[in-house]
PDB file of C-alpha atoms in Angstrom:
ATOM      1  CA  UNK W   9      81.822 129.878  81.765  1.00 42.00           C
ATOM      2  CA  UNK W  10      79.273 127.496  83.164  1.00 45.00           C
ATOM      3  CA  UNK W  11      76.676 128.791  85.640  1.00 46.00           C
ATOM      4  CA  UNK W  12      77.267 127.941  89.354  1.00 48.00           C
ATOM      5  CA  UNK W  13      74.420 127.026  91.421  1.00 49.00           C
ATOM      6  CA  UNK W  14      74.249 127.801  95.107  1.00 56.00           C
ATOM      7  CA  UNK W  15      72.753 124.303  96.677  1.00 63.00           C
ATOM      8  CA  UNK W  16      71.351 124.153  99.967  1.00 70.00           C
ATOM      9  CA  UNK W  17      70.289 120.635  99.726  1.00 80.00           C
ATOM     10  CA  UNK W  18      70.210 117.527  97.224  1.00 85.00           C
ATOM     11  CA  UNK W  19      67.736 115.169  95.772  1.00 86.00           C
ATOM     12  CA  UNK W  20      68.354 111.626  96.088  1.00 86.00           C
ATOM     13  CA  UNK W  21      66.855 110.301  92.670  1.00 83.00           C
ATOM     14  CA  UNK W  22      67.854 106.459  92.785  1.00 77.00           C
ATOM     15  CA  UNK W  23      64.647 104.363  93.792  1.00 74.00           C
ATOM     16  CA  UNK W  24      62.576 107.436  94.516  1.00 64.00           C
ATOM     17  CA  UNK W  25      60.506 107.763  91.445  1.00 63.00           C
ATOM     18  CA  UNK W  26      58.888 104.392  91.396  1.00 58.00           C
ATOM     19  CA  UNK W  27      56.307 105.303  93.717  1.00 59.00           C
ATOM     20  CA  UNK W  28      54.033 101.964  93.375  1.00 69.00           C
ATOM     21  CA  UNK W  29      57.166  99.741  94.709  1.00 76.00           C
ATOM     22  CA  UNK W  30      58.281 102.021  97.616  1.00 83.00           C
ATOM     23  CA  UNK W  31      56.936  99.680 100.231  1.00 85.00           C
ATOM     24  CA  UNK W  32      58.273  96.317  98.768  1.00 88.00           C
ATOM     25  CA  UNK W  33      61.840  98.456  98.030  1.00 87.00           C
ATOM     26  CA  UNK W  34      61.521  99.332 101.711  1.00 90.00           C
ATOM     27  CA  UNK W  35      61.120  95.995 103.047  1.00 92.00           C
ATOM     28  CA  UNK W  36      63.678  94.612 100.799  1.00 91.00           C
ATOM     29  CA  UNK W  37      66.514  97.087 102.170  1.00 92.00           C
ATOM     30  CA  UNK W  38      65.355  96.794 105.593  1.00 94.00           C
ATOM     31  CA  UNK W  39      65.604  93.093 105.353  1.00 94.00           C
ATOM     32  CA  UNK W  40      69.193  93.256 103.887  1.00 93.00           C
ATOM     33  CA  UNK W  41      69.992  95.850 106.692  1.00 94.00           C
ATOM     34  CA  UNK W  42      68.680  93.784 109.753  1.00 94.00           C
ATOM     35  CA  UNK W  43      70.283  90.599 108.412  1.00 93.00           C
ATOM     36  CA  UNK W  44      73.525  92.333 107.723  1.00 92.00           C
ATOM     37  CA  UNK W  45      73.680  93.927 111.020  1.00 93.00           C
ATOM     38  CA  UNK W  46      72.692  90.827 113.016  1.00 91.00           C
ATOM     39  CA  UNK W  47      75.184  88.431 111.155  1.00 90.00           C
ATOM     40  CA  UNK W  48      78.066  90.842 111.702  1.00 92.00           C
ATOM     41  CA  UNK W  49      76.981  91.364 115.664  1.00 92.00           C
ATOM     42  CA  UNK W  50      77.022  87.588 115.739  1.00 88.00           C
ATOM     43  CA  UNK W  51      80.604  87.354 114.364  1.00 89.00           C
ATOM     44  CA  UNK W  52      82.175  90.069 116.453  1.00 91.00           C
ATOM     45  CA  UNK W  53      80.196  88.453 119.655  1.00 89.00           C
ATOM     46  CA  UNK W  54      81.658  85.050 118.730  1.00 86.00           C
ATOM     47  CA  UNK W  55      85.294  86.468 118.191  1.00 88.00           C
ATOM     48  CA  UNK W  56      85.212  88.524 121.439  1.00 88.00           C
ATOM     49  CA  UNK W  57      83.623  85.678 123.633  1.00 86.00           C
ATOM     50  CA  UNK W  58      85.620  82.525 122.520  1.00 82.00           C
ATOM     51  CA  UNK W  59      89.117  82.614 123.306  1.00 82.00           C
ATOM     52  CA  UNK W  60      89.995  79.971 120.657  1.00 81.00           C
ATOM     53  CA  UNK W  61      89.158  82.824 117.980  1.00 83.00           C
ATOM     54  CA  UNK W  62      91.756  85.191 119.418  1.00 86.00           C
ATOM     55  CA  UNK W  63      93.764  84.785 116.647  1.00 87.00           C
ATOM     56  CA  UNK W  64      95.092  87.084 113.658  1.00 89.00           C
ATOM     57  CA  UNK W  65      92.802  85.696 111.289  1.00 87.00           C
ATOM     58  CA  UNK W  66      89.449  86.238 113.261  1.00 88.00           C
ATOM     59  CA  UNK W  67      90.650  89.520 114.592  1.00 92.00           C
ATOM     60  CA  UNK W  68      90.772  90.723 110.934  1.00 91.00           C
ATOM     61  CA  UNK W  69      87.229  88.955 110.532  1.00 89.00           C
ATOM     62  CA  UNK W  70      85.627  90.735 113.585  1.00 91.00           C
ATOM     63  CA  UNK W  71      87.136  94.120 112.114  1.00 94.00           C
ATOM     64  CA  UNK W  72      85.857  93.262 108.568  1.00 92.00           C
ATOM     65  CA  UNK W  73      82.376  92.820 110.440  1.00 92.00           C
ATOM     66  CA  UNK W  74      82.506  96.503 112.208  1.00 94.00           C
ATOM     67  CA  UNK W  75      83.309  98.297 108.962  1.00 94.00           C
ATOM     68  CA  UNK W  76      80.711  96.193 107.065  1.00 93.00           C
ATOM     69  CA  UNK W  77      78.104  97.449 109.572  1.00 94.00           C
ATOM     70  CA  UNK W  78      79.507 101.125 109.077  1.00 93.00           C
ATOM     71  CA  UNK W  79      78.983 100.360 105.202  1.00 90.00           C
ATOM     72  CA  UNK W  80      75.480  99.622 105.551  1.00 92.00           C
ATOM     73  CA  UNK W  81      74.514 102.107 108.365  1.00 94.00           C
ATOM     74  CA  UNK W  82      75.665 104.816 106.232  1.00 93.00           C
ATOM     75  CA  UNK W  83      73.968 104.396 103.118  1.00 91.00           C
ATOM     76  CA  UNK W  84      70.725 102.322 104.152  1.00 92.00           C
ATOM     77  CA  UNK W  85      68.880 104.250 106.900  1.00 92.00           C
ATOM     78  CA  UNK W  86      68.338 107.423 104.659  1.00 90.00           C
ATOM     79  CA  UNK W  87      67.411 105.312 101.664  1.00 89.00           C
ATOM     80  CA  UNK W  88      64.548 103.476 103.758  1.00 91.00           C
ATOM     81  CA  UNK W  89      63.528 107.077 105.015  1.00 90.00           C
ATOM     82  CA  UNK W  90      63.129 108.032 101.629  1.00 88.00           C
ATOM     83  CA  UNK W  91      61.214 105.138 100.671  1.00 87.00           C
ATOM     84  CA  UNK W  92      58.956 105.304 103.701  1.00 87.00           C
ATOM     85  CA  UNK W  93      58.394 109.383 103.504  1.00 85.00           C
ATOM     86  CA  UNK W  94      58.492 109.992 100.099  1.00 82.00           C
ATOM     87  CA  UNK W  95      60.906 112.813 100.960  1.00 85.00           C
ATOM     88  CA  UNK W  96      63.921 112.518  98.750  1.00 86.00           C
ATOM     89  CA  UNK W  97      66.139 115.521 100.066  1.00 88.00           C
ATOM     90  CA  UNK W  98      69.174 115.583 101.847  1.00 88.00           C
ATOM     91  CA  UNK W  99      70.989 118.775 103.306  1.00 87.00           C
ATOM     92  CA  UNK W 100      74.294 119.623 102.132  1.00 84.00           C
ATOM     93  CA  UNK W 101      75.841 119.008 105.203  1.00 85.00           C
ATOM     94  CA  UNK W 102      74.063 115.645 105.604  1.00 89.00           C
ATOM     95  CA  UNK W 103      75.319 114.591 102.243  1.00 89.00           C
ATOM     96  CA  UNK W 104      78.987 115.229 102.804  1.00 88.00           C
ATOM     97  CA  UNK W 105      79.017 113.332 106.230  1.00 91.00           C
ATOM     98  CA  UNK W 106      77.202 110.397 104.491  1.00 92.00           C
ATOM     99  CA  UNK W 107      80.011 110.544 101.768  1.00 91.00           C
ATOM    100  CA  UNK W 108      82.909 110.798 104.205  1.00 92.00           C
ATOM    101  CA  UNK W 109      81.635 107.690 106.403  1.00 94.00           C
ATOM    102  CA  UNK W 110      81.273 105.804 103.082  1.00 92.00           C
ATOM    103  CA  UNK W 111      84.767 106.646 101.446  1.00 91.00           C
ATOM    104  CA  UNK W 112      86.391 105.723 105.047  1.00 94.00           C
ATOM    105  CA  UNK W 113      84.422 102.284 105.090  1.00 93.00           C
ATOM    106  CA  UNK W 114      85.357 101.385 101.625  1.00 91.00           C
ATOM    107  CA  UNK W 115      89.128 102.229 102.252  1.00 92.00           C
ATOM    108  CA  UNK W 116      89.215 100.308 105.491  1.00 94.00           C
ATOM    109  CA  UNK W 117      87.653  97.264 103.708  1.00 92.00           C
ATOM    110  CA  UNK W 118      90.086  97.656 100.735  1.00 91.00           C
ATOM    111  CA  UNK W 119      93.009  97.563 102.762  1.00 92.00           C
ATOM    112  CA  UNK W 120      91.758  94.830 105.133  1.00 93.00           C
ATOM    113  CA  UNK W 121      90.914  92.425 102.743  1.00 91.00           C
ATOM    114  CA  UNK W 122      94.310  92.963 101.208  1.00 91.00           C
ATOM    115  CA  UNK W 123      95.975  92.181 104.466  1.00 91.00           C
ATOM    116  CA  UNK W 124      93.681  89.287 105.482  1.00 90.00           C
ATOM    117  CA  UNK W 125      94.913  87.809 101.795  1.00 90.00           C
ATOM    118  CA  UNK W 126      98.600  88.407 102.786  1.00 91.00           C
ATOM    119  CA  UNK W 127      97.719  86.632 106.317  1.00 90.00           C
ATOM    120  CA  UNK W 128      96.520  83.736 104.369  1.00 88.00           C
ATOM    121  CA  UNK W 129      99.619  83.776 102.113  1.00 89.00           C
ATOM    122  CA  UNK W 130     101.890  83.708 105.292  1.00 90.00           C
ATOM    123  CA  UNK W 131      99.858  80.939 107.242  1.00 87.00           C
ATOM    124  CA  UNK W 132     100.101  78.370 103.863  1.00 86.00           C
ATOM    125  CA  UNK W 133     103.453  79.497 102.384  1.00 86.00           C
ATOM    126  CA  UNK W 134     105.393  80.429 105.518  1.00 87.00           C
ATOM    127  CA  UNK W 135     103.690  78.415 108.389  1.00 86.00           C
ATOM    128  CA  UNK W 136     107.070  78.268 110.404  1.00 87.00           C
ATOM    129  CA  UNK W 137     107.120  82.018 110.614  1.00 89.00           C
ATOM    130  CA  UNK W 138     103.432  82.763 110.910  1.00 89.00           C
ATOM    131  CA  UNK W 139     103.394  83.453 114.842  1.00 89.00           C
ATOM    132  CA  UNK W 140     106.494  85.707 114.452  1.00 89.00           C
ATOM    133  CA  UNK W 141     105.137  87.724 111.515  1.00 89.00           C
ATOM    134  CA  UNK W 142     101.822  87.924 112.748  1.00 90.00           C
ATOM    135  CA  UNK W 143     102.606  88.370 116.548  1.00 89.00           C
ATOM    136  CA  UNK W 144      99.767  90.575 118.485  1.00 89.00           C
ATOM    137  CA  UNK W 145     101.965  93.768 118.519  1.00 90.00           C
ATOM    138  CA  UNK W 146     102.550  93.379 114.451  1.00 90.00           C
ATOM    139  CA  UNK W 147      98.912  92.826 113.600  1.00 89.00           C
ATOM    140  CA  UNK W 148      97.530  95.586 116.317  1.00 92.00           C
ATOM    141  CA  UNK W 149     100.016  98.410 114.835  1.00 93.00           C
ATOM    142  CA  UNK W 150      98.797  97.282 111.192  1.00 92.00           C
ATOM    143  CA  UNK W 151      94.980  97.538 112.193  1.00 94.00           C
ATOM    144  CA  UNK W 152      95.343 100.955 113.836  1.00 95.00           C
ATOM    145  CA  UNK W 153      97.199 102.133 110.930  1.00 94.00           C
ATOM    146  CA  UNK W 154      94.339 100.939 108.869  1.00 94.00           C
ATOM    147  CA  UNK W 155      91.704 102.890 110.573  1.00 95.00           C
ATOM    148  CA  UNK W 156      93.718 105.915 111.080  1.00 95.00           C
ATOM    149  CA  UNK W 157      94.578 106.081 107.677  1.00 93.00           C
ATOM    150  CA  UNK W 158      91.373 105.471 106.356  1.00 93.00           C
ATOM    151  CA  UNK W 159      90.071 108.498 108.641  1.00 94.00           C
ATOM    152  CA  UNK W 160      92.538 110.811 107.333  1.00 93.00           C
ATOM    153  CA  UNK W 161      91.976 110.000 103.580  1.00 91.00           C
ATOM    154  CA  UNK W 162      88.140 110.265 104.027  1.00 92.00           C
ATOM    155  CA  UNK W 163      88.317 113.462 105.784  1.00 92.00           C
ATOM    156  CA  UNK W 164      90.741 114.744 103.347  1.00 88.00           C
ATOM    157  CA  UNK W 165      88.841 113.602 100.407  1.00 86.00           C
ATOM    158  CA  UNK W 166      85.665 114.832 101.660  1.00 87.00           C
ATOM    159  CA  UNK W 167      86.759 118.573 102.434  1.00 87.00           C
ATOM    160  CA  UNK W 168      88.309 118.530  98.929  1.00 83.00           C
ATOM    161  CA  UNK W 169      85.027 117.587  97.276  1.00 81.00           C
ATOM    162  CA  UNK W 170      83.004 119.843  99.628  1.00 79.00           C
ATOM    163  CA  UNK W 171      84.649 122.966  97.571  1.00 76.00           C
ATOM    164  CA  UNK W 172      83.443 121.769  94.232  1.00 75.00           C
ATOM    165  CA  UNK W 173      80.725 123.873  92.447  1.00 75.00           C
ATOM    166  CA  UNK W 174      77.601 122.424  91.204  1.00 75.00           C
ATOM    167  CA  UNK W 175      76.637 123.777  87.597  1.00 75.00           C
ATOM    168  CA  UNK W 176      73.845 121.238  86.296  1.00 66.00           C
ATOM    169  CA  UNK W 177      71.436 120.220  88.918  1.00 75.00           C
ATOM    170  CA  UNK W 178      71.004 119.120  92.545  1.00 81.00           C
ATOM    171  CA  UNK W 179      69.561 115.743  91.501  1.00 84.00           C
ATOM    172  CA  UNK W 180      71.772 112.873  92.703  1.00 84.00           C
ATOM    173  CA  UNK W 181      71.426 109.933  90.344  1.00 83.00           C
ATOM    174  CA  UNK W 182      72.274 107.504  92.939  1.00 84.00           C
ATOM    175  CA  UNK W 183      70.641 106.140  96.644  1.00 86.00           C
ATOM    176  CA  UNK W 184      73.461 107.967  98.676  1.00 88.00           C
ATOM    177  CA  UNK W 185      75.818 110.743  98.050  1.00 88.00           C
ATOM    178  CA  UNK W 186      78.619 109.219  96.271  1.00 84.00           C
ATOM    179  CA  UNK W 187      81.633 110.814  94.537  1.00 82.00           C
ATOM    180  CA  UNK W 188      80.952 109.560  90.924  1.00 81.00           C
ATOM    181  CA  UNK W 189      77.187 110.802  90.942  1.00 81.00           C
ATOM    182  CA  UNK W 190      78.211 113.998  92.300  1.00 81.00           C
ATOM    183  CA  UNK W 191      80.852 114.472  89.984  1.00 78.00           C
ATOM    184  CA  UNK W 192      78.225 114.284  87.069  1.00 79.00           C
ATOM    185  CA  UNK W 193      76.367 117.470  88.403  1.00 79.00           C
ATOM    186  CA  UNK W 194      79.758 119.507  89.462  1.00 77.00           C
ATOM    187  CA  UNK W 195      81.196 121.874  87.148  1.00 76.00           C
ATOM    188  CA  UNK W 196      84.493 120.813  85.186  1.00 64.00           C
ATOM    189  CA  UNK W 197      86.869 120.207  87.623  1.00 64.00           C
ATOM    190  CA  UNK W 198      90.369 118.476  86.698  1.00 71.00           C
ATOM    191  CA  UNK W 199      91.324 118.290  90.290  1.00 69.00           C
ATOM    192  CA  UNK W 200      88.260 116.358  91.691  1.00 72.00           C
ATOM    193  CA  UNK W 201      89.114 113.795  88.685  1.00 74.00           C
ATOM    194  CA  UNK W 202      92.666 113.557  89.591  1.00 77.00           C
ATOM    195  CA  UNK W 203      91.764 112.671  93.249  1.00 77.00           C
ATOM    196  CA  UNK W 204      89.322 110.077  91.910  1.00 77.00           C
ATOM    197  CA  UNK W 205      91.838 108.399  89.951  1.00 79.00           C
ATOM    198  CA  UNK W 206      94.464 108.534  92.676  1.00 80.00           C
ATOM    199  CA  UNK W 207      91.669 106.883  95.020  1.00 79.00           C
ATOM    200  CA  UNK W 208      90.928 104.082  92.401  1.00 80.00           C
ATOM    201  CA  UNK W 209      94.217 103.300  91.832  1.00 82.00           C
ATOM    202  CA  UNK W 210      95.634 103.271  95.136  1.00 80.00           C
ATOM    203  CA  UNK W 211      92.607 101.988  97.127  1.00 79.00           C
ATOM    204  CA  UNK W 212      90.947  99.874  94.488  1.00 81.00           C
ATOM    205  CA  UNK W 213      93.584  98.506  91.940  1.00 84.00           C
ATOM    206  CA  UNK W 214      96.797  98.419  94.010  1.00 87.00           C
ATOM    207  CA  UNK W 215      94.874  96.385  97.011  1.00 87.00           C
ATOM    208  CA  UNK W 216      93.280  94.213  94.349  1.00 87.00           C
ATOM    209  CA  UNK W 217      96.765  93.530  93.126  1.00 89.00           C
ATOM    210  CA  UNK W 218      98.138  92.487  96.418  1.00 89.00           C
ATOM    211  CA  UNK W 219      95.214  90.101  97.081  1.00 88.00           C
ATOM    212  CA  UNK W 220      95.646  88.728  93.715  1.00 88.00           C
ATOM    213  CA  UNK W 221      99.597  88.379  94.162  1.00 90.00           C
ATOM    214  CA  UNK W 222      99.024  86.357  97.439  1.00 88.00           C
ATOM    215  CA  UNK W 223      96.507  84.248  96.054  1.00 87.00           C
ATOM    216  CA  UNK W 224      98.799  83.383  93.073  1.00 89.00           C
ATOM    217  CA  UNK W 225     101.616  82.508  95.387  1.00 89.00           C
ATOM    218  CA  UNK W 226      99.238  80.579  97.585  1.00 87.00           C
ATOM    219  CA  UNK W 227      97.834  78.404  94.356  1.00 85.00           C
ATOM    220  CA  UNK W 228     101.072  77.905  93.285  1.00 86.00           C
ATOM    221  CA  UNK W 229     102.277  76.373  96.667  1.00 85.00           C
ATOM    222  CA  UNK W 230      99.302  74.335  97.351  1.00 82.00           C
ATOM    223  CA  UNK W 231      99.578  72.595  93.786  1.00 82.00           C
ATOM    224  CA  UNK W 232     102.840  71.316  94.882  1.00 81.00           C
ATOM    225  CA  UNK W 233     101.377  69.217  98.054  1.00 77.00           C
ATOM    226  CA  UNK W 234     101.229  65.573  96.905  1.00 79.00           C
ATOM    227  CA  UNK W 235      98.268  64.810  98.927  1.00 77.00           C
ATOM    228  CA  UNK W 236      94.773  65.546  97.905  1.00 75.00           C
ATOM    229  CA  UNK W 237      93.718  65.799 101.536  1.00 73.00           C
ATOM    230  CA  UNK W 238      96.660  68.116 102.073  1.00 70.00           C
ATOM    231  CA  UNK W 239      95.359  70.404  99.185  1.00 71.00           C
ATOM    232  CA  UNK W 240      91.992  70.353 100.280  1.00 75.00           C
ATOM    233  CA  UNK W 241      92.934  71.355 103.912  1.00 71.00           C
ATOM    234  CA  UNK W 242      95.072  74.400 102.454  1.00 69.00           C
ATOM    235  CA  UNK W 243      92.332  75.517 100.094  1.00 72.00           C
ATOM    236  CA  UNK W 244      89.727  75.410 102.863  1.00 72.00           C
ATOM    237  CA  UNK W 245      91.519  78.061 105.006  1.00 71.00           C
ATOM    238  CA  UNK W 246      91.283  80.578 102.413  1.00 76.00           C
ATOM    239  CA  UNK W 247      87.980  79.888 100.241  1.00 79.00           C
ATOM    240  CA  UNK W 248      85.746  81.813 102.959  1.00 79.00           C
ATOM    241  CA  UNK W 249      87.945  84.961 102.065  1.00 80.00           C
ATOM    242  CA  UNK W 250      88.251  84.459  98.553  1.00 82.00           C
ATOM    243  CA  UNK W 251      84.305  84.262  98.145  1.00 83.00           C
ATOM    244  CA  UNK W 252      84.247  87.479  99.989  1.00 85.00           C
ATOM    245  CA  UNK W 253      86.922  89.091  97.970  1.00 86.00           C
ATOM    246  CA  UNK W 254      85.066  87.935  94.814  1.00 84.00           C
ATOM    247  CA  UNK W 255      81.725  89.325  95.889  1.00 84.00           C
ATOM    248  CA  UNK W 256      83.571  92.673  97.149  1.00 85.00           C
ATOM    249  CA  UNK W 257      85.675  93.484  94.119  1.00 85.00           C
ATOM    250  CA  UNK W 258      83.561  92.302  91.532  1.00 84.00           C
ATOM    251  CA  UNK W 259      80.661  94.322  92.491  1.00 82.00           C
ATOM    252  CA  UNK W 260      82.977  97.284  93.007  1.00 81.00           C
ATOM    253  CA  UNK W 261      84.578  97.044  89.483  1.00 81.00           C
ATOM    254  CA  UNK W 262      81.244  96.899  87.704  1.00 79.00           C
ATOM    255  CA  UNK W 263      80.458 100.128  89.876  1.00 77.00           C
ATOM    256  CA  UNK W 264      83.609 102.163  89.348  1.00 76.00           C
ATOM    257  CA  UNK W 265      84.988 100.951  85.813  1.00 73.00           C
ATOM    258  CA  UNK W 266      81.941 100.994  84.041  1.00 68.00           C
ATOM    259  CA  UNK W 267      82.079 103.790  81.604  1.00 65.00           C
ATOM    260  CA  UNK W 268      80.417 106.974  82.847  1.00 59.00           C
ATOM    261  CA  UNK W 269      77.032 107.898  81.312  1.00 58.00           C
ATOM    262  CA  UNK W 270      75.383 111.220  81.657  1.00 52.00           C
ATOM    263  CA  UNK W 271      72.329 109.345  82.236  1.00 52.00           C
ATOM    264  CA  UNK W 272      72.734 106.448  84.639  1.00 55.00           C
ATOM    265  CA  UNK W 273      70.630 103.429  84.333  1.00 61.00           C
ATOM    266  CA  UNK W 274      69.044 101.041  86.718  1.00 69.00           C
ATOM    267  CA  UNK W 275      72.191  98.867  86.244  1.00 73.00           C
ATOM    268  CA  UNK W 276      74.168 101.407  88.051  1.00 76.00           C
ATOM    269  CA  UNK W 277      71.965 101.246  91.378  1.00 79.00           C
ATOM    270  CA  UNK W 278      71.851  97.457  90.980  1.00 82.00           C
ATOM    271  CA  UNK W 279      75.853  97.410  91.053  1.00 82.00           C
ATOM    272  CA  UNK W 280      75.814 100.045  93.871  1.00 85.00           C
ATOM    273  CA  UNK W 281      73.245  98.018  95.910  1.00 86.00           C
ATOM    274  CA  UNK W 282      75.631  94.863  95.518  1.00 86.00           C
ATOM    275  CA  UNK W 283      78.793  96.885  96.728  1.00 86.00           C
ATOM    276  CA  UNK W 284      77.385  98.749  99.626  1.00 87.00           C
ATOM    277  CA  UNK W 285      74.462  96.548 101.030  1.00 88.00           C
ATOM    278  CA  UNK W 286      74.462  92.797  99.588  1.00 88.00           C
ATOM    279  CA  UNK W 287      78.172  92.266  99.907  1.00 87.00           C
ATOM    280  CA  UNK W 288      78.485  93.324 103.587  1.00 89.00           C
ATOM    281  CA  UNK W 289      75.298  91.495 104.444  1.00 89.00           C
ATOM    282  CA  UNK W 290      76.680  87.917 102.713  1.00 86.00           C
ATOM    283  CA  UNK W 291      80.164  88.231 104.240  1.00 85.00           C
ATOM    284  CA  UNK W 292      79.493  86.981 107.853  1.00 84.00           C
ATOM    285  CA  UNK W 293      77.141  84.186 106.094  1.00 83.00           C
ATOM    286  CA  UNK W 294      79.953  82.989 103.973  1.00 82.00           C
ATOM    287  CA  UNK W 295      82.417  82.841 107.005  1.00 77.00           C
ATOM    288  CA  UNK W 296      79.671  81.276 109.526  1.00 71.00           C
ATOM    289  CA  UNK W 297      78.612  78.530 106.966  1.00 63.00           C
ATOM    290  CA  UNK W 298      81.979  77.763 105.436  1.00 64.00           C
ATOM    291  CA  UNK W 299      84.324  78.024 108.783  1.00 70.00           C
ATOM    292  CA  UNK W 300      83.866  75.281 111.446  1.00 73.00           C
ATOM    293  CA  UNK W 301      85.411  77.291 114.017  1.00 74.00           C
ATOM    294  CA  UNK W 302      82.945  80.001 113.614  1.00 75.00           C
ATOM    295  CA  UNK W 303      79.904  77.431 113.693  1.00 73.00           C
ATOM    296  CA  UNK W 304      81.652  75.679 116.894  1.00 75.00           C
ATOM    297  CA  UNK W 305      81.560  79.350 118.402  1.00 75.00           C
ATOM    298  CA  UNK W 306      78.005  80.067 117.294  1.00 73.00           C
ATOM    299  CA  UNK W 307      76.815  76.800 118.856  1.00 77.00           C
ATOM    300  CA  UNK W 308      78.586  77.484 122.217  1.00 75.00           C
ATOM    301  CA  UNK W 309      76.930  80.795 122.369  1.00 71.00           C
ATOM    302  CA  UNK W 310      73.574  79.460 121.590  1.00 73.00           C
ATOM    303  CA  UNK W 311      74.126  76.405 124.369  1.00 70.00           C
ATOM    304  CA  UNK W 312      74.905  79.069 126.905  1.00 69.00           C
ATOM    305  CA  UNK W 313      72.068  81.372 126.400  1.00 61.00           C
ATOM    306  CA  UNK W 314      69.699  77.999 126.252  1.00 62.00           C
ATOM    307  CA  UNK W 315      71.242  77.018 129.797  1.00 55.00           C
ATOM    308  CA  UNK W 316      70.730  80.239 130.928  1.00 60.00           C
ATOM    309  CA  UNK W 317      67.186  80.485 129.833  1.00 49.00           C
ATOM    310  CA  UNK W 318      66.519  77.095 131.438  1.00 55.00           C
ATOM    311  CA  UNK W 319      68.214  78.019 134.890  1.00 54.00           C
ATOM    312  CA  UNK W 320      65.992  81.170 134.940  1.00 58.00           C
ATOM    313  CA  UNK W 321      63.012  79.511 134.045  1.00 54.00           C
ATOM    314  CA  UNK W 322      63.521  76.675 136.686  1.00 58.00           C
ATOM    315  CA  UNK W 323      64.187  79.335 139.390  1.00 54.00           C
ATOM    316  CA  UNK W 324      60.888  81.219 138.546  1.00 55.00           C
ATOM    317  CA  UNK W 325      58.927  77.973 138.746  1.00 58.00           C
ATOM    318  CA  UNK W 326      60.742  77.041 142.230  1.00 54.00           C
ATOM    319  CA  UNK W 327      59.665  80.431 143.773  1.00 53.00           C
TER     320      UNK W 327
END
């Protein structure tokens, strides 16, 4: 029987041992965090202010931006604190709180991306039924169900993991409290492995297959369009979302489908960074740079700000 250890806190090992590069790493993650927050806030602001963006696709996009902010705010602030202060400990309660929000954000993003794929499928393959299927009541109920089911799942999963016994060490070979890293230092527990497998299948594999099947049907329909202009227009409505899907699931697969090792290397930390920080930062850039309607909405907001600034400046000069 393995010796069980009473753990008061954990030590975050990833990125905390290279003392020479602490400030450089801090600046790097601060840049990712700030750019990600600003980009996602801009997307949400555009969708809220511009009435032309009050459509299902952009409502989903604003929800994606909201969950991306939760993603980065869950993992990066603690890492930046460790890099700045050198104190790499995290309390037992803080660790599981961080893990709960991480699972919640990952769950929402998985389901949201698959539903956005279905939205594009309906828009391209069943355009005459789009407003019937994607009417306000339907997509609002679905969004509420996503956020609520993700909350329940995260709480259930966290409370289950909370009961694990630590047998090996209190050092987490990751830059945040992530279940795969915690499982490495836990006592052998078949229940944890079963729950992890269930989560990966339901929230990873199945959601990915839903997105994949949607795009297979989209491509098969688009290829039948006779004109090149029609094909280009159809593909342009889903290239941004397809790019986001590739980034998110690509990094996620590298992170979770990579064979487990007793001593993880820096490659694991790179995949984790791509999945939890870089992908959420890139999402608003991908949508704003490749989407004309978003760019127009951003330009309108900038013009309004400039007009207000000039008006205020003139009034100040007048008085």
